[in-house]
């Protein structure tokens, strides 16, 4: 079954492919002399055919591929800026513009924050930046697409290795240690100096172990070796490592002396040592302690290389030999960097524009779908709210008591009450308070029964009603006025009478009895007509026209 | 460049179509739904207001109904009382009926019309038309009979012959009628009232002014 995601390395010396899955494997094909130059000088078919042949041999049909590549025109770098800078992308782009000799408005470029210092002051952010000409990226992408791949992510190899080495150095420099991480790659190398998880220096080196192999192959060729020099040199370098002085190395029927090997590789090693020393000098000069040199990449698999470096540098050197594949060392390290979060890739402008349109279309479709869903949901919610309100409306409507204007119209009722009240007031005005004559007459009958005989009762009505009484009493011999006095007292005790005024008396003899005639005026108490004292309810009826 | 422009035009066309679809959906589904919700909310507010008004009106109506019932009792009492004082003939019938019941002889019955021109004012002081008696007459009678019957006569005339004000009365003994016989000269004013229709009594301005 064909893999869907392959990883391809395209360097100046070879093209390698690695695929994962159940049938995981890798293939490598070295470029013949001049092929690399032809590829980038315009012979696109050569790269297409080479890739197609390689994919065919690997059994890969279609799928996407991540291509870690080198090209003559690509630019890579590491940019550091204060952590307070907000628009890191713009700052990194300006830095990239300074180091690139191409117009970034028409050529693809990419920047991505890698890490930030965890300690030290001022803290800085570190950004990987890369750019290439649109022609190179398009040529690369077209070649791989024409070879049958469905999609290509073009990642500059140097950027991936730099990102991986930065991570390696920062992680190793924890607990206040000073670290110099040397990625001794196959074609290029990177030196990173860090202290206490703070990146202090990044230095690209434009050679790798291939330079050692090349030097060794020239040396073996000079010694008359008939076999291809590079294979022998590679097996010699990674199989036996750096020889000790006076050592004899047996390879097949050949025996090689250290004196034949060391002079060939010594310049390359010395140059790497110089690069490391300068990195320590410039990057870690303020630190008193000696750094630890970590060697990774294909150079870490050269036996006795760390010991030789430690002897020369005077520092502790440790080889990271977790990647044992010498030929695919750079590819594996670049792949690890991508797995650790590196998101750098270069896209041809036409693809970027098409991608923008595609993104716009996808956003349009997604937004439309989301808007439709939202609109439908909103509509449903609105309808549901309306439906939920309906029972409330009906419930309140049911609670509302019907008001029949025919039964009780507040204004009309109030006016009716007022009319009754006005009528009562009219009655009070016309009739007014009065004296209860009938009760008075009955009272007089009782009060005068034992004391006097009334001969004339004259009543005059009105509010100050008076009643004039005339009559006589039988006078007592010893006290002639006692009967009249008793009569007056009795009259004054009546609740119906307010005052009693005796107008006059006259004594005469009647039937052999001494009789005393009298005349008295009673001022009567007035009592209101019952109907002119309406109840408080009627008197205080609220007269309001507002319902 | 041409395919690129074509793609952009496609996206633009799609955007236009999608926009049209959205507009259609908004016009035909969302807007009516929101309108329905707004209408229902407005209806809810309206019926809530009606409920509160209705409850307030119901409370006031209960009080007003009680007052109105009370007033109607007064009105009926006024009408009942005024029945015998609607004209001179009915007054005469009332006097004759009472005297017949009591066995008293009325030797003179002399009614005279009187006018009442006293204006009335409403409780709050606003001008309103005066409520005038429907009937007003002064009656002078001379009668004789036993004193208890005469007292009963005065009492019943005062309570059964309309609204009565006794202007004067004179009672003198009359032996011809009996031991307790008396002669009565009585002058009363009789008034008959009718509760007028509010429209006759209050002008609209006066009613509105009171209502405010």
GROMACS .gro file of N, CA, C and O in nm, chain A residues 203-259:
model
  228
  203UNK      N    1   2.528   3.004   1.469
  203UNK     CA    2   2.631   3.025   1.367
  203UNK      C    3   2.618   2.913   1.263
  203UNK      O    4   2.637   2.795   1.294
  204UNK      N    5   2.585   2.948   1.139
  204UNK     CA    6   2.581   2.845   1.035
  204UNK      C    7   2.722   2.815   0.984
  204UNK      O    8   2.807   2.905   0.975
  205UNK      N    9   2.741   2.693   0.951
  205UNK     CA   10   2.870   2.649   0.896
  205UNK      C   11   2.840   2.579   0.763
  205UNK      O   12   2.756   2.490   0.758
  206UNK      N   13   2.911   2.619   0.659
  206UNK     CA   14   2.870   2.576   0.526
  206UNK      C   15   2.939   2.447   0.481
  206UNK      O   16   2.964   2.425   0.363
  207UNK      N   17   2.970   2.362   0.573
  207UNK     CA   18   3.021   2.230   0.533
  207UNK      C   19   2.976   2.129   0.639
  207UNK      O   20   2.934   2.165   0.749
  208UNK      N   21   2.993   2.002   0.600
  208UNK     CA   22   2.952   1.897   0.690
  208UNK      C   23   3.041   1.775   0.673
  208UNK      O   24   3.155   1.787   0.624
  209UNK      N   25   2.989   1.663   0.709
  209UNK     CA   26   3.071   1.541   0.702
  209UNK      C   27   3.101   1.503   0.557
  209UNK      O   28   3.197   1.429   0.531
  210UNK      N   29   3.018   1.552   0.464
  210UNK     CA   30   3.049   1.522   0.324
  210UNK      C   31   3.186   1.578   0.286
  210UNK      O   32   3.256   1.520   0.201
  211UNK      N   33   3.222   1.690   0.351
  211UNK     CA   34   3.353   1.748   0.321
  211UNK      C   35   3.465   1.654   0.371
  211UNK      O   36   3.568   1.637   0.304
  212UNK      N   37   3.440   1.589   0.484
  212UNK     CA   38   3.537   1.492   0.534
  212UNK      C   39   3.548   1.372   0.439
  212UNK      O   40   3.659   1.323   0.409
  213UNK      N   41   3.430   1.326   0.394
  213UNK     CA   42   3.431   1.211   0.304
  213UNK      C   43   3.501   1.246   0.173
  213UNK      O   44   3.579   1.167   0.118
  214UNK      N   45   3.471   1.368   0.129
  214UNK     CA   46   3.535   1.411   0.005
  214UNK      C   47   3.687   1.417   0.021
  214UNK      O   48   3.763   1.371  -0.066
  215UNK      N   49   3.732   1.470   0.133
  215UNK     CA   50   3.876   1.479   0.156
  215UNK      C   51   3.939   1.341   0.167
  215UNK      O   52   4.048   1.315   0.111
  216UNK      N   53   3.865   1.250   0.237
  216UNK     CA   54   3.918   1.115   0.252
  216UNK      C   55   3.923   1.042   0.118
  216UNK      O   56   4.017   0.966   0.089
  217UNK      N   57   3.819   1.064   0.037
  217UNK     CA   58   3.815   0.994  -0.092
  217UNK      C   59   3.930   1.039  -0.182
  217UNK      O   60   3.990   0.957  -0.252
  218UNK      N   61   3.961   1.165  -0.177
  218UNK     CA   62   4.076   1.211  -0.254
  218UNK      C   63   4.204   1.147  -0.203
  218UNK      O   64   4.291   1.110  -0.281
  219UNK      N   65   4.211   1.131  -0.074
  219UNK     CA   66   4.331   1.072  -0.015
  219UNK      C   67   4.345   0.926  -0.057
  219UNK      O   68   4.452   0.881  -0.097
  220UNK      N   69   4.235   0.849  -0.050
  220UNK     CA   70   4.241   0.708  -0.088
  220UNK      C   71   4.264   0.693  -0.237
  220UNK      O   72   4.329   0.599  -0.284
  221UNK      N   73   4.212   0.785  -0.314
  221UNK     CA   74   4.234   0.778  -0.457
  221UNK      C   75   4.382   0.797  -0.491
  221UNK      O   76   4.436   0.730  -0.578
  222UNK      N   77   4.440   0.889  -0.413
  222UNK     CA   78   4.581   0.911  -0.437
  222UNK      C   79   4.665   0.789  -0.400
  222UNK      O   80   4.771   0.764  -0.452
  223UNK      N   81   4.608   0.712  -0.303
  223UNK     CA   82   4.682   0.593  -0.262
  223UNK      C   83   4.664   0.479  -0.361
  223UNK      O   84   4.709   0.367  -0.340
  224UNK      N   85   4.588   0.498  -0.470
  224UNK     CA   86   4.575   0.398  -0.572
  224UNK      C   87   4.458   0.306  -0.554
  224UNK      O   88   4.448   0.200  -0.616
  225UNK      N   89   4.367   0.342  -0.470
  225UNK     CA   90   4.250   0.259  -0.449
  225UNK      C   91   4.165   0.263  -0.575
  225UNK      O   92   4.132   0.369  -0.629
  226UNK      N   93   4.124   0.146  -0.619
  226UNK     CA   94   4.049   0.141  -0.744
  226UNK      C   95   3.899   0.155  -0.722
  226UNK      O   96   3.826   0.197  -0.811
  227UNK      N   97   3.854   0.118  -0.609
  227UNK     CA   98   3.710   0.125  -0.582
  227UNK      C   99   3.669   0.271  -0.570
  227UNK      O  100   3.752   0.359  -0.547
  228UNK      N  101   3.538   0.297  -0.586
  228UNK     CA  102   3.492   0.436  -0.571
  228UNK      C  103   3.536   0.493  -0.438
  228UNK      O  104   3.516   0.431  -0.333
  229UNK      N  105   3.599   0.604  -0.444
  229UNK     CA  106   3.660   0.660  -0.325
  229UNK      C  107   3.562   0.701  -0.218
  229UNK      O  108   3.589   0.679  -0.098
  230UNK      N  109   3.446   0.750  -0.254
  230UNK     CA  110   3.354   0.802  -0.153
  230UNK      C  111   3.297   0.691  -0.067
  230UNK      O  112   3.280   0.707   0.053
  231UNK      N  113   3.265   0.578  -0.126
  231UNK     CA  114   3.213   0.466  -0.046
  231UNK      C  115   3.316   0.420   0.056
  231UNK      O  116   3.285   0.395   0.172
  232UNK      N  117   3.440   0.408   0.005
  232UNK     CA  118   3.545   0.364   0.096
  232UNK      C  119   3.568   0.468   0.205
  232UNK      O  120   3.582   0.434   0.323
  233UNK      N  121   3.568   0.593   0.164
  233UNK     CA  122   3.591   0.699   0.262
  233UNK      C  123   3.480   0.701   0.366
  233UNK      O  124   3.504   0.720   0.486
  234UNK      N  125   3.355   0.680   0.323
  234UNK     CA  126   3.243   0.682   0.418
  234UNK      C  127   3.252   0.566   0.516
  234UNK      O  128   3.232   0.584   0.636
  235UNK      N  129   3.283   0.448   0.460
  235UNK     CA  130   3.294   0.333   0.552
  235UNK      C  131   3.413   0.350   0.645
  235UNK      O  132   3.410   0.310   0.761
  236UNK      N  133   3.518   0.411   0.591
  236UNK     CA  134   3.636   0.433   0.675
  236UNK      C  135   3.605   0.534   0.786
  236UNK      O  136   3.638   0.513   0.903
  237UNK      N  137   3.535   0.642   0.748
  237UNK     CA  138   3.508   0.749   0.845
  237UNK      C  139   3.410   0.705   0.953
  237UNK      O  140   3.436   0.724   1.072
  238UNK      N  141   3.301   0.646   0.911
  238UNK     CA  142   3.198   0.611   1.009
  238UNK      C  143   3.218   0.471   1.069
  238UNK      O  144   3.158   0.439   1.171
  239UNK      N  145   3.304   0.388   1.000
  239UNK     CA  146   3.330   0.256   1.054
  239UNK      C  147   3.446   0.255   1.152
  239UNK      O  148   3.438   0.194   1.259
  240UNK      N  149   3.551   0.325   1.118
  240UNK     CA  150   3.671   0.323   1.203
  240UNK      C  151   3.694   0.454   1.275
  240UNK      O  152   3.766   0.457   1.374
  241UNK      N  153   3.638   0.561   1.223
  241UNK     CA  154   3.650   0.688   1.291
  241UNK      C  155   3.786   0.752   1.271
  241UNK      O  156   3.861   0.717   1.177
  242UNK      N  157   3.816   0.843   1.362
  242UNK     CA  158   3.944   0.914   1.352
  242UNK      C  159   4.054   0.822   1.404
  242UNK      O  160   4.047   0.773   1.518
  243UNK      N  161   4.156   0.800   1.323
  243UNK     CA  162   4.264   0.712   1.370
  243UNK      C  163   4.353   0.783   1.471
  243UNK      O  164   4.367   0.906   1.466
  244UNK      N  165   4.408   0.703   1.558
  244UNK     CA  166   4.506   0.758   1.651
  244UNK      C  167   4.642   0.757   1.581
  244UNK      O  168   4.665   0.680   1.488
  245UNK      N  169   4.731   0.843   1.619
  245UNK     CA  170   4.862   0.846   1.553
  245UNK      C  171   4.932   0.709   1.559
  245UNK      O  172   4.935   0.646   1.664
  246UNK      N  173   4.978   0.662   1.440
  246UNK     CA  174   5.046   0.534   1.432
  246UNK      C  175   4.955   0.416   1.412
  246UNK      O  176   5.001   0.302   1.400
  247UNK      N  177   4.824   0.440   1.409
  247UNK     CA  178   4.729   0.330   1.397
  247UNK      C  179   4.724   0.283   1.252
  247UNK      O  180   4.733   0.362   1.158
  248UNK      N  181   4.706   0.154   1.236
  248UNK     CA  182   4.692   0.095   1.102
  248UNK      C  183   4.550   0.042   1.090
  248UNK      O  184   4.501  -0.031   1.176
  249UNK      N  185   4.484   0.083   0.984
  249UNK     CA  186   4.344   0.043   0.966
  249UNK      C  187   4.338  -0.053   0.849
  249UNK      O  188   4.388  -0.023   0.739
  250UNK      N  189   4.277  -0.171   0.873
  250UNK     CA  190   4.265  -0.272   0.769
  250UNK      C  191   4.125  -0.262   0.709
  250UNK      O  192   4.025  -0.273   0.778
  251UNK      N  193   4.117  -0.238   0.577
  251UNK     CA  194   3.989  -0.238   0.506
  251UNK      C  195   4.004  -0.334   0.390
  251UNK      O  196   4.072  -0.306   0.291
  252UNK      N  197   3.940  -0.451   0.402
  252UNK     CA  198   3.955  -0.552   0.299
  252UNK      C  199   4.100  -0.597   0.291
  252UNK      O  200   4.161  -0.635   0.392
  253UNK      N  201   4.152  -0.589   0.174
  253UNK     CA  202   4.292  -0.628   0.156
  253UNK      C  203   4.385  -0.509   0.174
  253UNK      O  204   4.506  -0.524   0.167
  254UNK      N  205   4.326  -0.392   0.193
  254UNK     CA  206   4.406  -0.271   0.206
  254UNK      C  207   4.435  -0.243   0.353
  254UNK      O  208   4.355  -0.274   0.441
  255UNK      N  209   4.548  -0.189   0.378
  255UNK     CA  210   4.580  -0.141   0.512
  255UNK      C  211   4.624   0.004   0.498
  255UNK      O  212   4.710   0.036   0.417
  256UNK      N  213   4.560   0.089   0.580
  256UNK     CA  214   4.586   0.232   0.572
  256UNK      C  215   4.648   0.278   0.702
  256UNK      O  216   4.606   0.236   0.811
  257UNK      N  217   4.747   0.363   0.688
  257UNK     CA  218   4.814   0.419   0.805
  257UNK      C  219   4.746   0.549   0.846
  257UNK      O  220   4.690   0.620   0.761
  258UNK      N  221   4.755   0.576   0.975
  258UNK     CA  222   4.696   0.702   1.024
  258UNK      C  223   4.763   0.822   0.960
  258UNK      O  224   4.699   0.924   0.935
  259UNK      N  225   4.888   0.806   0.932
  259UNK     CA  226   4.960   0.917   0.870
  259UNK      C  227   4.909   0.948   0.730
  259UNK      O  228   4.927   1.058   0.679
   0.00000   0.00000   0.00000
